[in-house]
Amino acid sequence: MVDPDEVNALAQLMTWKTAVANIPYGGAKGGIGCNPRDLSMSELERLTRVFTQRIHDLIGIHRDVPAPDMGTNAQTMAWILDEYSKFHGHSPAVVTGKPIDLGGSLGRESATGLGVVFATESVLAEYGKSISGMKFVIQGFGNVGSWAAKLIHDRGGKVVAVSDITGAIKNPDGIDIPALLRYKESNTSLKEFQGTDAMDPNDLLVHECDVLIPCALGGVINKENAADVKAKFIIEAANHPTDPEADEILSNKGVVILPDIYANAGGVTVSYFEWVQNIQGFMWEEEKVNCELKRYMHKAFLDIKAMCQIHNCNLRMGAFTLGVNRVARATILRGWEA
Ligand code: NAD
Protein backbone atom coordinates (compact mmCIF):
# COMPACT_ATOMS: atom_id res chain seq x y z
CA MET A 1 0.00 0.00 0.00
CA VAL A 2 3.07 2.27 0.10
CA ASP A 3 2.93 5.38 -2.12
CA PRO A 4 4.91 8.66 -2.49
CA ASP A 5 2.63 10.55 -0.06
CA GLU A 6 3.12 7.92 2.62
CA VAL A 7 6.88 7.80 2.03
CA ASN A 8 7.07 11.60 2.37
CA ALA A 9 5.06 11.49 5.60
CA LEU A 10 7.26 8.68 6.98
CA ALA A 11 10.44 10.56 6.01
CA GLN A 12 9.20 13.59 7.92
CA LEU A 13 8.31 11.46 10.97
CA MET A 14 11.86 10.06 10.79
CA THR A 15 13.29 13.61 11.00
CA TRP A 16 11.40 14.36 14.22
CA LYS A 17 12.13 10.86 15.56
CA THR A 18 15.92 11.15 15.18
CA ALA A 19 15.74 14.62 16.76
CA VAL A 20 13.71 13.26 19.72
CA ALA A 21 16.19 10.39 20.14
CA ASN A 22 18.97 13.00 19.84
CA ILE A 23 21.02 11.08 17.30
CA PRO A 24 22.92 12.82 14.48
CA TYR A 25 20.62 11.86 11.61
CA GLY A 26 17.95 13.60 9.55
CA GLY A 27 15.03 11.72 8.09
CA ALA A 28 14.45 9.67 4.96
CA LYS A 29 12.34 6.77 3.80
CA GLY A 30 11.84 4.64 0.70
CA GLY A 31 9.65 1.77 -0.32
CA ILE A 32 8.49 -0.58 -3.04
CA GLY A 33 4.77 -1.16 -3.57
CA CYS A 34 4.50 -4.96 -3.51
CA ASN A 35 3.39 -7.77 -1.24
CA PRO A 36 6.60 -9.54 -0.19
CA ARG A 37 4.57 -12.55 0.96
CA ASP A 38 3.58 -13.15 -2.67
CA LEU A 39 7.20 -13.13 -3.94
CA SER A 40 9.77 -15.93 -3.90
CA MET A 41 13.20 -15.35 -2.31
CA SER A 42 14.80 -14.98 -5.72
CA GLU A 43 12.14 -12.47 -6.84
CA LEU A 44 12.69 -10.48 -3.64
CA GLU A 45 16.44 -10.53 -4.22
CA ARG A 46 16.15 -9.33 -7.84
CA LEU A 47 13.67 -6.61 -6.87
CA THR A 48 15.96 -5.37 -4.08
CA ARG A 49 19.06 -5.42 -6.29
CA VAL A 50 17.37 -3.49 -9.12
CA PHE A 51 16.00 -0.98 -6.60
CA THR A 52 19.55 -0.53 -5.23
CA GLN A 53 20.98 -0.07 -8.75
CA ARG A 54 18.50 2.78 -9.21
CA ILE A 55 19.16 4.53 -5.87
CA HIS A 56 22.86 3.78 -5.22
CA ASP A 57 23.80 7.42 -5.92
CA LEU A 58 21.13 8.69 -3.52
CA ILE A 59 22.16 6.62 -0.52
CA GLY A 60 25.53 6.62 1.23
CA ILE A 61 27.33 6.44 4.57
CA HIS A 62 27.00 10.20 5.16
CA ARG A 63 23.89 10.71 3.07
CA ASP A 64 21.09 8.20 3.60
CA VAL A 65 21.43 4.91 5.47
CA PRO A 66 18.52 2.47 4.92
CA ALA A 67 17.32 0.11 7.64
CA PRO A 68 14.66 -2.63 7.67
CA ASP A 69 11.00 -1.71 8.05
CA MET A 70 7.69 -3.35 7.18
CA GLY A 71 8.19 -6.36 4.88
CA THR A 72 12.01 -6.19 4.90
CA ASN A 73 14.63 -7.80 7.12
CA ALA A 74 18.36 -8.41 7.60
CA GLN A 75 18.55 -10.40 4.34
CA THR A 76 17.12 -7.43 2.39
CA MET A 77 19.82 -5.21 3.91
CA ALA A 78 22.51 -7.75 2.95
CA TRP A 79 21.41 -7.58 -0.71
CA ILE A 80 21.42 -3.76 -0.66
CA LEU A 81 24.91 -3.77 0.89
CA ASP A 82 26.21 -6.21 -1.72
CA GLU A 83 24.71 -4.34 -4.67
CA TYR A 84 25.81 -0.91 -3.36
CA SER A 85 29.35 -2.23 -2.82
CA LYS A 86 29.61 -3.20 -6.52
CA PHE A 87 29.39 0.52 -7.36
CA HIS A 88 31.19 2.09 -4.39
CA GLY A 89 33.45 -0.60 -2.85
CA HIS A 90 32.78 -2.52 0.36
CA SER A 91 30.68 -0.19 2.54
CA PRO A 92 29.12 -1.96 5.55
CA ALA A 93 27.94 1.37 7.09
CA VAL A 94 25.64 2.08 4.13
CA VAL A 95 22.84 -0.04 5.62
CA THR A 96 21.91 -1.01 9.17
CA GLY A 97 19.93 -3.97 10.44
CA LYS A 98 22.34 -6.21 8.48
CA PRO A 99 23.10 -9.81 9.46
CA ILE A 100 25.73 -9.92 12.25
CA ASP A 101 28.11 -11.81 9.93
CA LEU A 102 28.15 -8.81 7.56
CA GLY A 103 28.79 -6.18 10.23
CA GLY A 104 25.33 -5.97 11.80
CA SER A 105 24.99 -4.96 15.43
CA LEU A 106 24.15 -7.34 18.22
CA GLY A 107 20.78 -6.28 19.61
CA ARG A 108 19.52 -4.61 16.40
CA GLU A 109 16.89 -7.26 15.67
CA SER A 110 15.24 -6.82 19.07
CA ALA A 111 15.94 -3.06 19.31
CA THR A 112 12.58 -1.61 18.27
CA GLY A 113 10.65 -4.06 20.50
CA LEU A 114 13.02 -3.46 23.42
CA GLY A 115 12.74 0.30 22.91
CA VAL A 116 8.94 -0.07 22.96
CA VAL A 117 9.22 -1.90 26.28
CA PHE A 118 11.55 0.74 27.81
CA ALA A 119 9.13 3.44 26.61
CA THR A 120 6.16 1.53 28.09
CA GLU A 121 7.97 1.14 31.43
CA SER A 122 8.68 4.89 31.52
CA VAL A 123 5.11 5.96 30.85
CA LEU A 124 3.56 3.37 33.20
CA ALA A 125 5.94 4.44 35.99
CA GLU A 126 4.51 7.98 35.71
CA TYR A 127 1.16 6.48 36.75
CA GLY A 128 2.65 4.30 39.51
CA LYS A 129 2.24 1.15 37.37
CA SER A 130 4.53 -1.49 35.87
CA ILE A 131 4.29 -4.07 33.09
CA SER A 132 3.89 -6.97 35.51
CA GLY A 133 0.26 -8.08 35.80
CA MET A 134 -1.06 -5.62 33.21
CA LYS A 135 -3.08 -6.79 30.20
CA PHE A 136 -1.70 -6.07 26.73
CA VAL A 137 -3.14 -6.35 23.22
CA ILE A 138 -0.66 -6.38 20.34
CA GLN A 139 -1.54 -5.87 16.66
CA GLY A 140 1.14 -7.29 14.34
CA PHE A 141 3.47 -10.16 15.16
CA GLY A 142 6.45 -9.37 12.91
CA ASN A 143 9.80 -8.02 14.05
CA VAL A 144 8.44 -5.31 16.37
CA GLY A 145 5.29 -7.05 17.63
CA SER A 146 6.86 -10.42 18.37
CA TRP A 147 9.83 -8.89 20.25
CA ALA A 148 7.56 -6.56 22.19
CA ALA A 149 5.29 -9.50 23.11
CA LYS A 150 8.23 -11.65 24.22
CA LEU A 151 9.82 -8.92 26.35
CA ILE A 152 6.47 -7.99 27.93
CA HIS A 153 5.82 -11.67 28.71
CA ASP A 154 9.34 -11.95 30.25
CA ARG A 155 8.48 -9.00 32.53
CA GLY A 156 5.26 -10.59 33.80
CA GLY A 157 2.83 -8.74 31.50
CA LYS A 158 -0.21 -10.69 30.18
CA VAL A 159 -0.60 -10.55 26.40
CA VAL A 160 -4.33 -11.29 26.12
CA ALA A 161 -4.70 -10.92 22.31
CA VAL A 162 -2.43 -10.71 19.26
CA SER A 163 -2.98 -10.54 15.53
CA ASP A 164 -1.10 -10.62 12.27
CA ILE A 165 -2.17 -10.55 8.64
CA THR A 166 -3.50 -14.12 8.93
CA GLY A 167 -5.91 -13.46 11.84
CA ALA A 168 -6.24 -12.76 15.55
CA ILE A 169 -6.23 -14.90 18.72
CA LYS A 170 -7.07 -14.27 22.38
CA ASN A 171 -6.79 -15.78 25.84
CA PRO A 172 -8.03 -13.73 28.82
CA ASP A 173 -5.47 -15.41 31.10
CA GLY A 174 -2.55 -14.49 28.84
CA ILE A 175 -1.16 -16.16 25.72
CA ASP A 176 1.93 -18.37 26.11
CA ILE A 177 4.18 -16.11 24.00
CA PRO A 178 7.36 -18.29 24.00
CA ALA A 179 5.21 -21.22 22.73
CA LEU A 180 3.58 -18.95 20.11
CA LEU A 181 7.01 -17.86 18.87
CA ARG A 182 8.03 -21.52 18.47
CA TYR A 183 4.69 -22.27 16.74
CA LYS A 184 5.23 -19.40 14.28
CA GLU A 185 8.57 -20.90 13.18
CA SER A 186 6.76 -23.76 11.45
CA ASN A 187 3.24 -22.36 10.87
CA THR A 188 2.24 -19.47 8.66
CA SER A 189 -1.05 -18.69 10.45
CA LEU A 190 -1.60 -17.80 14.12
CA LYS A 191 -5.22 -18.87 14.10
CA GLU A 192 -4.92 -22.49 15.18
CA PHE A 193 -2.48 -21.90 18.04
CA GLN A 194 -3.56 -24.12 20.94
CA GLY A 195 -4.76 -22.59 24.19
CA THR A 196 -6.26 -19.57 22.44
CA ASP A 197 -9.54 -18.73 20.69
CA ALA A 198 -9.65 -17.19 17.25
CA MET A 199 -11.24 -13.73 17.18
CA ASP A 200 -12.34 -11.23 14.56
CA PRO A 201 -9.24 -9.11 13.75
CA ASN A 202 -11.54 -6.05 13.57
CA ASP A 203 -12.30 -6.50 17.29
CA LEU A 204 -8.66 -6.64 18.34
CA LEU A 205 -8.08 -2.91 18.73
CA VAL A 206 -11.20 -2.53 20.90
CA HIS A 207 -10.51 -5.66 22.98
CA GLU A 208 -10.49 -5.29 26.79
CA CYS A 209 -6.94 -4.51 28.00
CA ASP A 210 -4.83 -1.97 29.88
CA VAL A 211 -2.28 -1.30 27.14
CA LEU A 212 -2.81 -1.47 23.37
CA ILE A 213 0.31 -1.73 21.19
CA PRO A 214 -0.29 -1.39 17.43
CA CYS A 215 2.76 -2.94 15.68
CA ALA A 216 1.55 -3.21 12.07
CA LEU A 217 -0.01 -0.62 9.80
CA GLY A 218 -0.62 3.12 9.88
CA GLY A 219 -4.11 4.61 10.37
CA VAL A 220 -5.59 1.57 12.13
CA ILE A 221 -7.01 3.58 15.04
CA ASN A 222 -9.42 6.01 13.42
CA LYS A 223 -12.73 7.76 14.00
CA GLU A 224 -14.62 4.51 13.32
CA ASN A 225 -13.13 2.61 16.26
CA ALA A 226 -11.51 5.19 18.59
CA ALA A 227 -14.55 5.66 20.82
CA ASP A 228 -14.66 1.89 21.47
CA VAL A 229 -11.01 1.49 22.46
CA LYS A 230 -10.87 0.09 26.03
CA ALA A 231 -7.14 0.51 26.66
CA LYS A 232 -5.98 3.21 29.07
CA PHE A 233 -2.58 3.43 27.36
CA ILE A 234 -1.66 3.21 23.66
CA ILE A 235 1.98 2.68 22.77
CA GLU A 236 2.50 3.56 19.10
CA ALA A 237 5.04 0.95 18.03
CA ALA A 238 3.85 1.18 14.40
CA ASN A 239 4.34 4.42 12.49
CA HIS A 240 1.31 6.75 12.61
CA PRO A 241 -1.20 4.08 13.76
CA THR A 242 -3.58 6.75 15.18
CA ASP A 243 -5.15 9.26 12.83
CA PRO A 244 -5.72 12.85 14.02
CA GLU A 245 -9.51 12.46 14.56
CA ALA A 246 -8.95 9.35 16.66
CA ASP A 247 -6.23 11.15 18.59
CA GLU A 248 -8.73 13.79 19.67
CA ILE A 249 -11.43 11.26 20.59
CA LEU A 250 -8.94 9.24 22.66
CA SER A 251 -7.47 12.30 24.38
CA ASN A 252 -10.98 13.38 25.39
CA LYS A 253 -11.50 9.91 26.88
CA GLY A 254 -8.30 10.32 28.92
CA VAL A 255 -6.35 7.63 27.07
CA VAL A 256 -2.58 8.19 27.38
CA ILE A 257 -0.89 7.87 23.97
CA LEU A 258 2.85 7.41 23.67
CA PRO A 259 3.61 8.76 20.18
CA ASP A 260 5.42 6.81 17.46
CA ILE A 261 8.27 9.33 17.11
CA TYR A 262 9.33 8.32 20.61
CA ALA A 263 7.80 4.85 21.18
CA ASN A 264 9.46 3.12 18.21
CA ALA A 265 12.70 5.15 18.18
CA GLY A 266 14.66 2.18 19.58
CA GLY A 267 15.11 0.83 16.03
CA VAL A 268 16.79 3.89 14.58
CA THR A 269 18.77 4.41 17.79
CA VAL A 270 20.41 0.99 17.49
CA SER A 271 20.78 1.58 13.73
CA TYR A 272 22.86 4.59 14.76
CA PHE A 273 24.90 2.36 17.13
CA GLU A 274 25.44 -0.11 14.25
CA TRP A 275 26.62 2.71 11.95
CA VAL A 276 29.00 3.98 14.67
CA GLN A 277 30.43 0.46 15.14
CA ASN A 278 30.91 0.06 11.35
CA ILE A 279 32.68 3.41 11.05
CA GLN A 280 34.90 2.67 14.06
CA GLY A 281 35.48 -0.93 12.96
CA PHE A 282 34.81 -2.01 16.55
CA MET A 283 31.97 -4.29 17.65
CA TRP A 284 30.08 -3.72 20.90
CA GLU A 285 28.82 -6.43 23.26
CA GLU A 286 25.02 -6.91 23.21
CA GLU A 287 24.87 -5.79 26.83
CA LYS A 288 26.45 -2.45 25.90
CA VAL A 289 24.00 -1.98 22.99
CA ASN A 290 20.96 -2.63 25.21
CA CYS A 291 22.34 -0.51 28.05
CA GLU A 292 22.97 2.46 25.72
CA LEU A 293 19.51 1.99 24.19
CA LYS A 294 17.95 2.17 27.65
CA ARG A 295 19.92 5.34 28.40
CA TYR A 296 18.80 7.04 25.15
CA MET A 297 15.14 6.02 25.59
CA HIS A 298 15.09 7.17 29.20
CA LYS A 299 16.74 10.52 28.39
CA ALA A 300 14.29 11.13 25.52
CA PHE A 301 11.34 10.41 27.84
CA LEU A 302 12.64 12.92 30.41
CA ASP A 303 13.13 15.53 27.63
CA ILE A 304 9.57 14.97 26.34
CA LYS A 305 8.17 15.18 29.87
CA ALA A 306 9.99 18.49 30.40
CA MET A 307 8.38 19.84 27.20
CA CYS A 308 4.94 18.67 28.39
CA GLN A 309 5.46 20.50 31.68
CA ILE A 310 6.68 23.73 30.03
CA HIS A 311 3.87 23.81 27.43
CA ASN A 312 1.17 22.05 29.46
CA CYS A 313 0.54 19.62 26.60
CA ASN A 314 0.15 15.89 25.98
CA LEU A 315 2.98 13.47 25.13
CA ARG A 316 2.49 13.73 21.34
CA MET A 317 2.69 17.52 21.38
CA GLY A 318 5.62 17.34 23.82
CA ALA A 319 7.54 14.95 21.54
CA PHE A 320 6.88 17.01 18.40
CA THR A 321 7.81 20.23 20.19
CA LEU A 322 11.08 18.65 21.32
CA GLY A 323 11.94 17.32 17.84
CA VAL A 324 10.94 20.44 15.90
CA ASN A 325 12.76 22.73 18.39
CA ARG A 326 15.99 20.74 18.02
CA VAL A 327 15.84 20.86 14.20
CA ALA A 328 14.92 24.57 14.29
CA ARG A 329 17.82 25.35 16.64
CA ALA A 330 20.31 23.55 14.39
CA THR A 331 18.87 25.31 11.34
CA ILE A 332 19.17 28.75 12.97
CA LEU A 333 22.72 28.04 14.18
CA ARG A 334 23.70 27.30 10.59
CA GLY A 335 22.36 30.71 9.59
CA TRP A 336 19.37 29.41 7.65
CA GLU A 337 16.61 31.32 9.44
CA ALA A 338 14.15 33.10 7.19
P1 NAD B 1 7.16 -6.78 9.82
O1 NAD B 1 6.98 -6.82 8.36
O2 NAD B 1 8.28 -7.56 10.47
O3 NAD B 1 5.81 -7.22 10.56
C1 NAD B 1 4.57 -6.64 10.27
C2 NAD B 1 3.50 -7.46 10.98
O4 NAD B 1 2.23 -6.83 10.76
C3 NAD B 1 3.36 -8.88 10.47
O5 NAD B 1 3.12 -9.74 11.57
C4 NAD B 1 2.13 -8.82 9.59
O6 NAD B 1 1.48 -10.07 9.46
C5 NAD B 1 1.30 -7.82 10.37
N1 NAD B 1 0.22 -7.22 9.60
C6 NAD B 1 0.25 -6.74 8.33
N2 NAD B 1 -0.99 -6.32 7.98
C7 NAD B 1 -1.79 -6.54 9.05
C8 NAD B 1 -3.15 -6.32 9.33
N3 NAD B 1 -3.97 -5.81 8.40
N4 NAD B 1 -3.64 -6.65 10.56
C9 NAD B 1 -2.83 -7.19 11.51
N5 NAD B 1 -1.54 -7.41 11.30
C10 NAD B 1 -1.01 -7.10 10.10
O7 NAD B 1 7.28 -5.22 10.19
P2 NAD B 1 7.92 -4.57 11.49
O8 NAD B 1 9.34 -4.28 11.20
O9 NAD B 1 7.56 -5.38 12.69
O10 NAD B 1 7.16 -3.17 11.52
C11 NAD B 1 5.87 -3.04 12.13
C12 NAD B 1 5.57 -1.57 12.33
O11 NAD B 1 6.59 -0.96 13.14
C13 NAD B 1 5.51 -0.74 11.04
O12 NAD B 1 4.57 0.31 11.20
C14 NAD B 1 6.91 -0.14 10.99
O13 NAD B 1 6.96 1.04 10.21
C15 NAD B 1 7.17 0.14 12.45
N6 NAD B 1 8.58 0.26 12.81
C16 NAD B 1 9.45 -0.76 12.60
C17 NAD B 1 10.78 -0.61 12.98
C18 NAD B 1 11.78 -1.73 12.82
O14 NAD B 1 12.93 -1.56 13.30
N7 NAD B 1 11.46 -2.84 12.20
C19 NAD B 1 11.21 0.60 13.56
C20 NAD B 1 10.28 1.61 13.76
C21 NAD B 1 8.97 1.44 13.39
mmCIF file of C-alpha atoms in Angstrom, residues 97 100 103-112 114-115 118 265-278 280 282-298:
data_model
loop_
_atom_site.group_PDB
_atom_site.id
_atom_site.type_symbol
_atom_site.label_atom_id
_atom_site.label_comp_id
_atom_site.label_asym_id
_atom_site.label_seq_id
_atom_site.Cartn_x
_atom_site.Cartn_y
_atom_site.Cartn_z
ATOM 1 C CA GLY A 97 19.925 -3.972 10.439
ATOM 2 C CA ILE A 100 25.731 -9.923 12.254
ATOM 3 C CA GLY A 103 28.789 -6.181 10.231
ATOM 4 C CA GLY A 104 25.326 -5.966 11.796
ATOM 5 C CA SER A 105 24.990 -4.965 15.433
ATOM 6 C CA LEU A 106 24.150 -7.340 18.216
ATOM 7 C CA GLY A 107 20.777 -6.284 19.614
ATOM 8 C CA ARG A 108 19.523 -4.609 16.398
ATOM 9 C CA GLU A 109 16.885 -7.257 15.668
ATOM 10 C CA SER A 110 15.243 -6.818 19.071
ATOM 11 C CA ALA A 111 15.940 -3.057 19.313
ATOM 12 C CA THR A 112 12.580 -1.614 18.272
ATOM 13 C CA LEU A 114 13.020 -3.464 23.418
ATOM 14 C CA GLY A 115 12.739 0.299 22.912
ATOM 15 C CA PHE A 118 11.555 0.736 27.808
ATOM 16 C CA ALA A 265 12.703 5.153 18.183
ATOM 17 C CA GLY A 266 14.661 2.180 19.582
ATOM 18 C CA GLY A 267 15.112 0.835 16.035
ATOM 19 C CA VAL A 268 16.789 3.889 14.576
ATOM 20 C CA THR A 269 18.769 4.410 17.788
ATOM 21 C CA VAL A 270 20.409 0.985 17.489
ATOM 22 C CA SER A 271 20.784 1.579 13.727
ATOM 23 C CA TYR A 272 22.860 4.590 14.764
ATOM 24 C CA PHE A 273 24.902 2.364 17.126
ATOM 25 C CA GLU A 274 25.443 -0.106 14.247
ATOM 26 C CA TRP A 275 26.618 2.712 11.954
ATOM 27 C CA VAL A 276 29.004 3.979 14.668
ATOM 28 C CA GLN A 277 30.435 0.465 15.135
ATOM 29 C CA ASN A 278 30.913 0.058 11.352
ATOM 30 C CA GLN A 280 34.897 2.669 14.060
ATOM 31 C CA PHE A 282 34.806 -2.010 16.549
ATOM 32 C CA MET A 283 31.971 -4.291 17.651
ATOM 33 C CA TRP A 284 30.082 -3.723 20.900
ATOM 34 C CA GLU A 285 28.819 -6.430 23.256
ATOM 35 C CA GLU A 286 25.018 -6.906 23.209
ATOM 36 C CA GLU A 287 24.866 -5.786 26.829
ATOM 37 C CA LYS A 288 26.447 -2.452 25.900
ATOM 38 C CA VAL A 289 24.000 -1.979 22.992
ATOM 39 C CA ASN A 290 20.961 -2.633 25.211
ATOM 40 C CA CYS A 291 22.343 -0.511 28.050
ATOM 41 C CA GLU A 292 22.969 2.463 25.718
ATOM 42 C CA LEU A 293 19.512 1.987 24.186
ATOM 43 C CA LYS A 294 17.954 2.167 27.651
ATOM 44 C CA ARG A 295 19.916 5.340 28.401
ATOM 45 C CA TYR A 296 18.797 7.044 25.149
ATOM 46 C CA MET A 297 15.142 6.021 25.586
ATOM 47 C CA HIS A 298 15.089 7.170 29.202
#
